Tab-separated table of C-alpha atoms and ligand atoms in Angstrom:
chain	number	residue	atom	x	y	z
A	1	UNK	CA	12.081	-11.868	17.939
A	2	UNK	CA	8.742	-11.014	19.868
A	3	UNK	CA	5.092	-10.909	17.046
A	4	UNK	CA	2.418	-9.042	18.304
A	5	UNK	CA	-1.109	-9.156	16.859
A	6	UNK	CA	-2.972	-6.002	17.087
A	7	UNK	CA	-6.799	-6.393	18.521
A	8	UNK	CA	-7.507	-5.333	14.674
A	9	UNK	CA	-8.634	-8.358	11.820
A	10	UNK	CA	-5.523	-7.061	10.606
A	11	UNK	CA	-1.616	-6.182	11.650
A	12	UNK	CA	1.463	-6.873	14.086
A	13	UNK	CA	4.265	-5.449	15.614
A	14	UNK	CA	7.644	-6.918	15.438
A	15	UNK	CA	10.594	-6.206	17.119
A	16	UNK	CA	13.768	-7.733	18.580
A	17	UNK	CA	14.973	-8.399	15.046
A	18	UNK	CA	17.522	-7.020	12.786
A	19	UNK	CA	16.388	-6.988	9.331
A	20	UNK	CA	20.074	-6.428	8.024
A	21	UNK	CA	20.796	-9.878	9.449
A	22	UNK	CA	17.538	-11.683	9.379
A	23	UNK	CA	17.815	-15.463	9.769
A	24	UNK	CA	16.472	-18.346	7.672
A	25	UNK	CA	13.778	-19.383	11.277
A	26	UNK	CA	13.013	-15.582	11.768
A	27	UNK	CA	12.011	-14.778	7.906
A	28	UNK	CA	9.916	-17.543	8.168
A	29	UNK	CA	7.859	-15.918	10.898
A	30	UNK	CA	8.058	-12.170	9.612
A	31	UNK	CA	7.028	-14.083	6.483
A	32	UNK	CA	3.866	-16.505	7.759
A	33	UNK	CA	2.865	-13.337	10.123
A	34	UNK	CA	3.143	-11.473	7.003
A	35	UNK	CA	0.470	-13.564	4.671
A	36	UNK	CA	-1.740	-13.767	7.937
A	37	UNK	CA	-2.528	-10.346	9.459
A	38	UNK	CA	-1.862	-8.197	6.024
A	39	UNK	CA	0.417	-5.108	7.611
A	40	UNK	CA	3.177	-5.850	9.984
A	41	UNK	CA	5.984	-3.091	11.400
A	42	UNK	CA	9.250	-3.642	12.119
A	43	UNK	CA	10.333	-1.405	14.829
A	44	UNK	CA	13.595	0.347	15.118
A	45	UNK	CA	15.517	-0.372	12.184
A	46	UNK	CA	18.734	0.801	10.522
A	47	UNK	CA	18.692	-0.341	6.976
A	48	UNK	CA	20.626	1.324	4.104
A	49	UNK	CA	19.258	1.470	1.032
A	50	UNK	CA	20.830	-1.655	-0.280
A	51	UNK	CA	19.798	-3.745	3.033
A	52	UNK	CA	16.470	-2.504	2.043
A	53	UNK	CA	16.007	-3.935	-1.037
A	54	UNK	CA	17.806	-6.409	0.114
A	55	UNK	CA	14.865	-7.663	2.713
A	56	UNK	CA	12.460	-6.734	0.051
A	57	UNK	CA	13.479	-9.216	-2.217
A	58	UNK	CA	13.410	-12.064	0.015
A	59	UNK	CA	9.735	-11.590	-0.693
A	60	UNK	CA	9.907	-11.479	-4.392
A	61	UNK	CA	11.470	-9.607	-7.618
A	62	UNK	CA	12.160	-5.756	-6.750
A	63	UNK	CA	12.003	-3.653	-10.067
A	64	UNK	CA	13.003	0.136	-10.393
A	65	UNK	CA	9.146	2.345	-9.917
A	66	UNK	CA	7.116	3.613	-13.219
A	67	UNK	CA	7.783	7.347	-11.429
A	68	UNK	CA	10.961	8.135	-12.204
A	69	UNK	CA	11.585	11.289	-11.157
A	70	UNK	CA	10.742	10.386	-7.394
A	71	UNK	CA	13.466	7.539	-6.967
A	72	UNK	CA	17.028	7.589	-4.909
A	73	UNK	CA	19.049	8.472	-8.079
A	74	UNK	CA	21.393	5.634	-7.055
A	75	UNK	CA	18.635	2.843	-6.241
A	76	UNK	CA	15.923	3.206	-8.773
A	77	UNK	CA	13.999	0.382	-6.610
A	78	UNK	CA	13.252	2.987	-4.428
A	79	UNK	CA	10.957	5.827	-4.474
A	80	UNK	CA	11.099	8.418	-2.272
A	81	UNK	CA	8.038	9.279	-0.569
A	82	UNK	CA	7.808	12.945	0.914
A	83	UNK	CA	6.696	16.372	1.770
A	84	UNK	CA	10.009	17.894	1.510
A	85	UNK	CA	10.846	20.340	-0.697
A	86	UNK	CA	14.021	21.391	-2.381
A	87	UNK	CA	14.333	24.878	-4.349
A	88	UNK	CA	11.045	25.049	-4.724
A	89	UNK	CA	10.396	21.565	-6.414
A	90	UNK	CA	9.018	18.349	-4.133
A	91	UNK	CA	11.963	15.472	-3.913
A	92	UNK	CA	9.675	12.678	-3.699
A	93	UNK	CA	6.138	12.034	-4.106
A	94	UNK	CA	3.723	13.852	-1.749
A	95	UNK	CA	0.294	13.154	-2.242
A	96	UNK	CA	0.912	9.132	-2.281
A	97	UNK	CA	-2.212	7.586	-0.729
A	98	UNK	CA	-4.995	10.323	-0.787
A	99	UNK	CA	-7.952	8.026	-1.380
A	100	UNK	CA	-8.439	4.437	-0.019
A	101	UNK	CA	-6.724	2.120	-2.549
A	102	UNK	CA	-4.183	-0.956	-3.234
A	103	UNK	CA	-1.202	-0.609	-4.460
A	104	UNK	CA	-0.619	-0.344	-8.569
A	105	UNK	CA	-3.702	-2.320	-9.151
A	106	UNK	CA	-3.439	-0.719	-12.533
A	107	UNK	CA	-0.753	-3.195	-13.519
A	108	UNK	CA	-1.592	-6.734	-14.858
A	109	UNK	CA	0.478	-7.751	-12.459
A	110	UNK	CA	0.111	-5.973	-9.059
A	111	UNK	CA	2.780	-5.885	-6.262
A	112	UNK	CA	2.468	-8.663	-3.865
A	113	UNK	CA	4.085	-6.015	-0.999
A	114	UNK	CA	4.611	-2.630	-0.371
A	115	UNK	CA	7.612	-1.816	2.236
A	116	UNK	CA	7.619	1.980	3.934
A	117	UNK	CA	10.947	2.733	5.824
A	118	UNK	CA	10.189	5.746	7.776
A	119	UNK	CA	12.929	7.898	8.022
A	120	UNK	CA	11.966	11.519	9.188
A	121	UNK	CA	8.083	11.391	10.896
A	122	UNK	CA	6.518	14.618	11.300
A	123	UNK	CA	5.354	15.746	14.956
A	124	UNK	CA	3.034	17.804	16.486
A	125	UNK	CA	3.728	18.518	20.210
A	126	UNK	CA	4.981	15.147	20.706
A	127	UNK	CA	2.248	13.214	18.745
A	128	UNK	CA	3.407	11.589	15.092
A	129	UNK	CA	1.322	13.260	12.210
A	130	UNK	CA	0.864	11.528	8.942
A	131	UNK	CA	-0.916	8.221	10.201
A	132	UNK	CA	-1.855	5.533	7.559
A	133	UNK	CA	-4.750	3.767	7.383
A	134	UNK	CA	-5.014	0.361	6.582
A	135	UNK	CA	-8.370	-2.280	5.788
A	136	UNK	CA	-8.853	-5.780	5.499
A	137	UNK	CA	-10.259	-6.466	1.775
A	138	UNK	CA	-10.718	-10.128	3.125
A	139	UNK	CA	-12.625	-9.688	6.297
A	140	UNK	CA	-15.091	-7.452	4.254
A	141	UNK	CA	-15.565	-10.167	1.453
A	142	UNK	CA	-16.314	-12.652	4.178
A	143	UNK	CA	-18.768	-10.042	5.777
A	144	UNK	CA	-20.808	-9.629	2.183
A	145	UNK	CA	-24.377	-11.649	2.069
A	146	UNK	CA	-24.550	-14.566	-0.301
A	147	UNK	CA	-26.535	-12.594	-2.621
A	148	UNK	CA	-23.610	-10.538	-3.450
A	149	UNK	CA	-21.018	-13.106	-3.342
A	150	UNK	CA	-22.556	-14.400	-6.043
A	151	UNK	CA	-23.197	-11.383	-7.967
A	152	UNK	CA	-19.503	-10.253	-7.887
A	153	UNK	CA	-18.183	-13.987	-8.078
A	154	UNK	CA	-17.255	-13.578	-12.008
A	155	UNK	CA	-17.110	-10.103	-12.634
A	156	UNK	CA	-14.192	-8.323	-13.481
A	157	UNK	CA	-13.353	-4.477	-12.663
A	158	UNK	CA	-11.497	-2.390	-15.071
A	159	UNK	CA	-8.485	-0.293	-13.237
A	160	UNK	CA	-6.526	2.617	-15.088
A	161	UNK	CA	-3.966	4.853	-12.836
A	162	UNK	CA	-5.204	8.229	-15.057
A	163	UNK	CA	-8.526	7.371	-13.939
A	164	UNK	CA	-10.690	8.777	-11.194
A	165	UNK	CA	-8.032	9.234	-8.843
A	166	UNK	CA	-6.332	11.281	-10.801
A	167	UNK	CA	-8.902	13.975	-11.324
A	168	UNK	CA	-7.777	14.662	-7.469
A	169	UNK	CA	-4.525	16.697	-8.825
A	170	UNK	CA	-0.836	15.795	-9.249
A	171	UNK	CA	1.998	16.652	-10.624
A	172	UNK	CA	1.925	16.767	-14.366
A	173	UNK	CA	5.071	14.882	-14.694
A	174	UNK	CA	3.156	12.312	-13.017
A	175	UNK	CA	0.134	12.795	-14.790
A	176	UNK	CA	1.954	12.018	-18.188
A	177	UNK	CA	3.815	8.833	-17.230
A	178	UNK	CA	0.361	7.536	-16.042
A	179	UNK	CA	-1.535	8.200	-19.100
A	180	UNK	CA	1.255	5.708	-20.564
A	181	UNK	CA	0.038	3.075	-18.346
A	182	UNK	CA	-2.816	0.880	-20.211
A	183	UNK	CA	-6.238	0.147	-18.385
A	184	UNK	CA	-6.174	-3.255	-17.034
A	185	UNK	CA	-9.272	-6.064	-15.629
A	186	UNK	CA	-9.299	-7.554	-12.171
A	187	UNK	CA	-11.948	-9.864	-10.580
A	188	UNK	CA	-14.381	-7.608	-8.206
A	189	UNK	CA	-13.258	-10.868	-5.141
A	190	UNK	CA	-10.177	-11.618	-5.988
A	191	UNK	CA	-8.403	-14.770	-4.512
A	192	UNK	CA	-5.005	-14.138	-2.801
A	193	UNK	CA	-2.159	-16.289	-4.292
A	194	UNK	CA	-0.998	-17.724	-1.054
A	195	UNK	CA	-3.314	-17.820	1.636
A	196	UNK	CA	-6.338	-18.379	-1.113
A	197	UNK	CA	-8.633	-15.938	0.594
A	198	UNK	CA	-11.155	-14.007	-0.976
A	199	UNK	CA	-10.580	-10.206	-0.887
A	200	UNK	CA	-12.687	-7.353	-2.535
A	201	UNK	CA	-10.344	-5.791	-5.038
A	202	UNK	CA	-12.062	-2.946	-5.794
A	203	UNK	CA	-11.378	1.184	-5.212
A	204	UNK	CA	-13.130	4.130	-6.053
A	205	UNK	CA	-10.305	6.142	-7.342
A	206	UNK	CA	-8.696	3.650	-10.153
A	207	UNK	CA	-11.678	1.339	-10.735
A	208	UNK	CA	-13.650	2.568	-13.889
A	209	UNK	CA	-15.953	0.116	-14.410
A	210	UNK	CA	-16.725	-3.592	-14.805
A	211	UNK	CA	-16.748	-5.318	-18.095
A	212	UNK	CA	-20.121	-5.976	-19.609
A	213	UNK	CA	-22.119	-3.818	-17.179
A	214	UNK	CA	-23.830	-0.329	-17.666
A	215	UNK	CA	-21.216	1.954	-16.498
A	216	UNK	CA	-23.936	3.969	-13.899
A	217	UNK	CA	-24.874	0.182	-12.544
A	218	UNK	CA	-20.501	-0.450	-12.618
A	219	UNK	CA	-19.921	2.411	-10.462
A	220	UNK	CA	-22.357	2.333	-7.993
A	221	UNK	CA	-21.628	-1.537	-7.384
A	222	UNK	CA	-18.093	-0.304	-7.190
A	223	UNK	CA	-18.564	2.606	-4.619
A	224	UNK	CA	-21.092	0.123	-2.458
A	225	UNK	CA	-18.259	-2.664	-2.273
A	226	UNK	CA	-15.407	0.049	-1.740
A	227	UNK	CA	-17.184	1.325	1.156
A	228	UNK	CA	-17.465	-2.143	2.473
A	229	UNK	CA	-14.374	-2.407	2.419
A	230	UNK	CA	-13.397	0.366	4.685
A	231	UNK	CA	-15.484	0.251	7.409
A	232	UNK	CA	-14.079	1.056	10.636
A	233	UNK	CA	-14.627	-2.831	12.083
A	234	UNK	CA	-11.827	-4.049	9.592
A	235	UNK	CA	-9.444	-1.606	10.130
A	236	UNK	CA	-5.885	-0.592	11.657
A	237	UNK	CA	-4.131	2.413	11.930
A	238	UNK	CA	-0.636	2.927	11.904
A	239	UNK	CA	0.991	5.638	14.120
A	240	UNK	CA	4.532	6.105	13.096
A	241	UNK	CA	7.922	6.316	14.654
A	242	UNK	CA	11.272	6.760	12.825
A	243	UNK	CA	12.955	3.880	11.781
A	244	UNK	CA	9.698	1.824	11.332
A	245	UNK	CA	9.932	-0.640	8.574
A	246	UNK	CA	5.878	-1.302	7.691
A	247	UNK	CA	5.040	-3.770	4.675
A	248	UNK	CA	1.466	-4.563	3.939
A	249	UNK	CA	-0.493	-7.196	1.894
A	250	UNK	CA	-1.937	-5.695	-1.827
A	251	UNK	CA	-4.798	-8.176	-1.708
A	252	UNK	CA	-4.990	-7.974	1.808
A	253	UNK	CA	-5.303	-4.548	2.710
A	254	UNK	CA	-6.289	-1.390	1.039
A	255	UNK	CA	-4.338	1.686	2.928
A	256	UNK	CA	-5.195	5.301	2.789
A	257	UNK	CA	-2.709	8.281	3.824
A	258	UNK	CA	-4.039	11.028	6.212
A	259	UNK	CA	-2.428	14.687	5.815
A	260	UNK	CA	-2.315	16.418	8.677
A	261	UNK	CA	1.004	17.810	8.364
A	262	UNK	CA	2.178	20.819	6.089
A	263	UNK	CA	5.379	21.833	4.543
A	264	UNK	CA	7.577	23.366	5.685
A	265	UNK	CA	6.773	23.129	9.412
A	266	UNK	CA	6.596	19.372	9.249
A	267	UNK	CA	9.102	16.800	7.323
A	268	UNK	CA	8.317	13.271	6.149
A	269	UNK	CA	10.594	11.126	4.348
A	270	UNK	CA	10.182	7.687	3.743
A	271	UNK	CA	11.528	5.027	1.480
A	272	UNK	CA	8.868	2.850	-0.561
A	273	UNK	CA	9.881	-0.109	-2.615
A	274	UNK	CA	7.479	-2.838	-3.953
A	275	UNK	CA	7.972	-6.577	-4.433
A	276	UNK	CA	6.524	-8.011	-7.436
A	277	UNK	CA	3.221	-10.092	-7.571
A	278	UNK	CA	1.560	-12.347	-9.931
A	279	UNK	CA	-1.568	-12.623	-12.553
A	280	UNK	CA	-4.805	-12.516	-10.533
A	281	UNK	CA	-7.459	-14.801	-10.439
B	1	FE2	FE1	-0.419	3.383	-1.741
């Protein structure tokens, strides 16, 4: 197994490794490279869905996604992410990603990982399309001045999936199930459960405000640490090749998904499936 560190803060490539037959010495690298650089691919794969989820849950518990009319109708764990459409109706979900965020940080508990296994990558005259963005949330913490360190050390942001994001447009199926899903309060600097670092957990599309602050004062505190956040010197971006396996860090890494491909001259399918995380703190 060969680990690569890209000249980002963040990510590495793997490869030489089968993840259908990963040993006990190489999951302990995939795992430590994991926890250190935030996004990692896996080149060249062939999983089935069951070696999938498989993988996934040597990372942590794997439950069936919230969206349920987007997973594999025989593995609810995963949810099929995709421009493809089938009489007229989208089989998986195609606007995943349109604004920089984390992963279900609308949960009380949000997913430790996020695992995409490309399996059709659209291309433009030889180039991949569809490129995904990611940010290190802990590189821009270290980066803030003490002043606002201590400003944002004990506040706590209030996330809710039907919230600003959503004014951007989905489906309304999706719409519905997310109005089911209850606001929820994260620190602002959250502190990674395993490596300990301190990572701004904040986005502009779910976060609606922080507790006992004037909303205009919440969201412009919000927006400033967001940007932060993304800046081009803590970034990486992923260009994609079939059979990539990429998993990235929640508290990590924020990710955002560029669309520059188009139905029904381009495809893109992908399997997502999330491994659980813990209370934050
Ligand atoms: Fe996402």
């Amino acid at each position: 197994m060969q680990i690569t560190h890209t000249p980002n803060v963040i990510g590495a490539h793997i490869t030489d490794v089968d993840l259908a037959r990963v040993t006990d010495a190489e999951f302990a690298g995939i795992e430590s490279t994991f926890n250190e650089r935030g996004v990692i691919c896996i080149r060249q794969q062939n999983l089935s869905e069951q070696q999938l989820i498989a993988f996934a849950r040597r990372f942590g518990s794997v439950a069936p996604h919230f969206l349920k009319h987007y997973t594999h109708p025989d593995h609810p764990e995963i949810l099929y992410i995709s421009n493809i459409q089938e009489n007229g109706k989208d089989i998986g979900h195609s606007d995943a990603g349109s604004v920089w965020h984390t992963d279900m940080s609308y949960t009380d508990k949000p997913p430790r990982a996020t695992l995409l296994y490309a399996l059709e990558v659209p291309t433009e005259n030889g180039k991949a399309l569809g490129n995904t963005l990611f940010s290190c949330a802990a590189a821009a913490y270290d980066s803030l001045p003490d002043a606002t360190k201590q400003r944002i050390a004990n506040l706590r942001a209030i996330h809710q999936v039907a919230g600003r994001r959503a004014k951007t447009g989905t489906g309304q199926q999706d719409q519905a199930l997310r109005r089911e899903q209850p606001a929820v309060i994260h620190p602002v600097a959250r502190t990674h459960p395993i490596t300990r670092r301190k990572c701004l957990y904040v986005s502009k599309g779910e976060c609606e405000g922080i507790e006992g602050m004037a909303q205009d004062e919440a969201l412009a505190l919000i927006d400033e640490l967001a940007d932060r956040t993304v800046e081009e010197r803590f970034r990486y971006t992923h260009h994609w090749q079939p059979r990539d396996l990429l998993m990235w860090d929640n508290c990590t890494v924020q990710h955002l998904a560029s669309f520059d491909y188009k139905w029904p001259q381009h495809r893109r399918l992908m399997h997502r499936v999330t491994v659980g995380g813990s209370a934050t703190f």
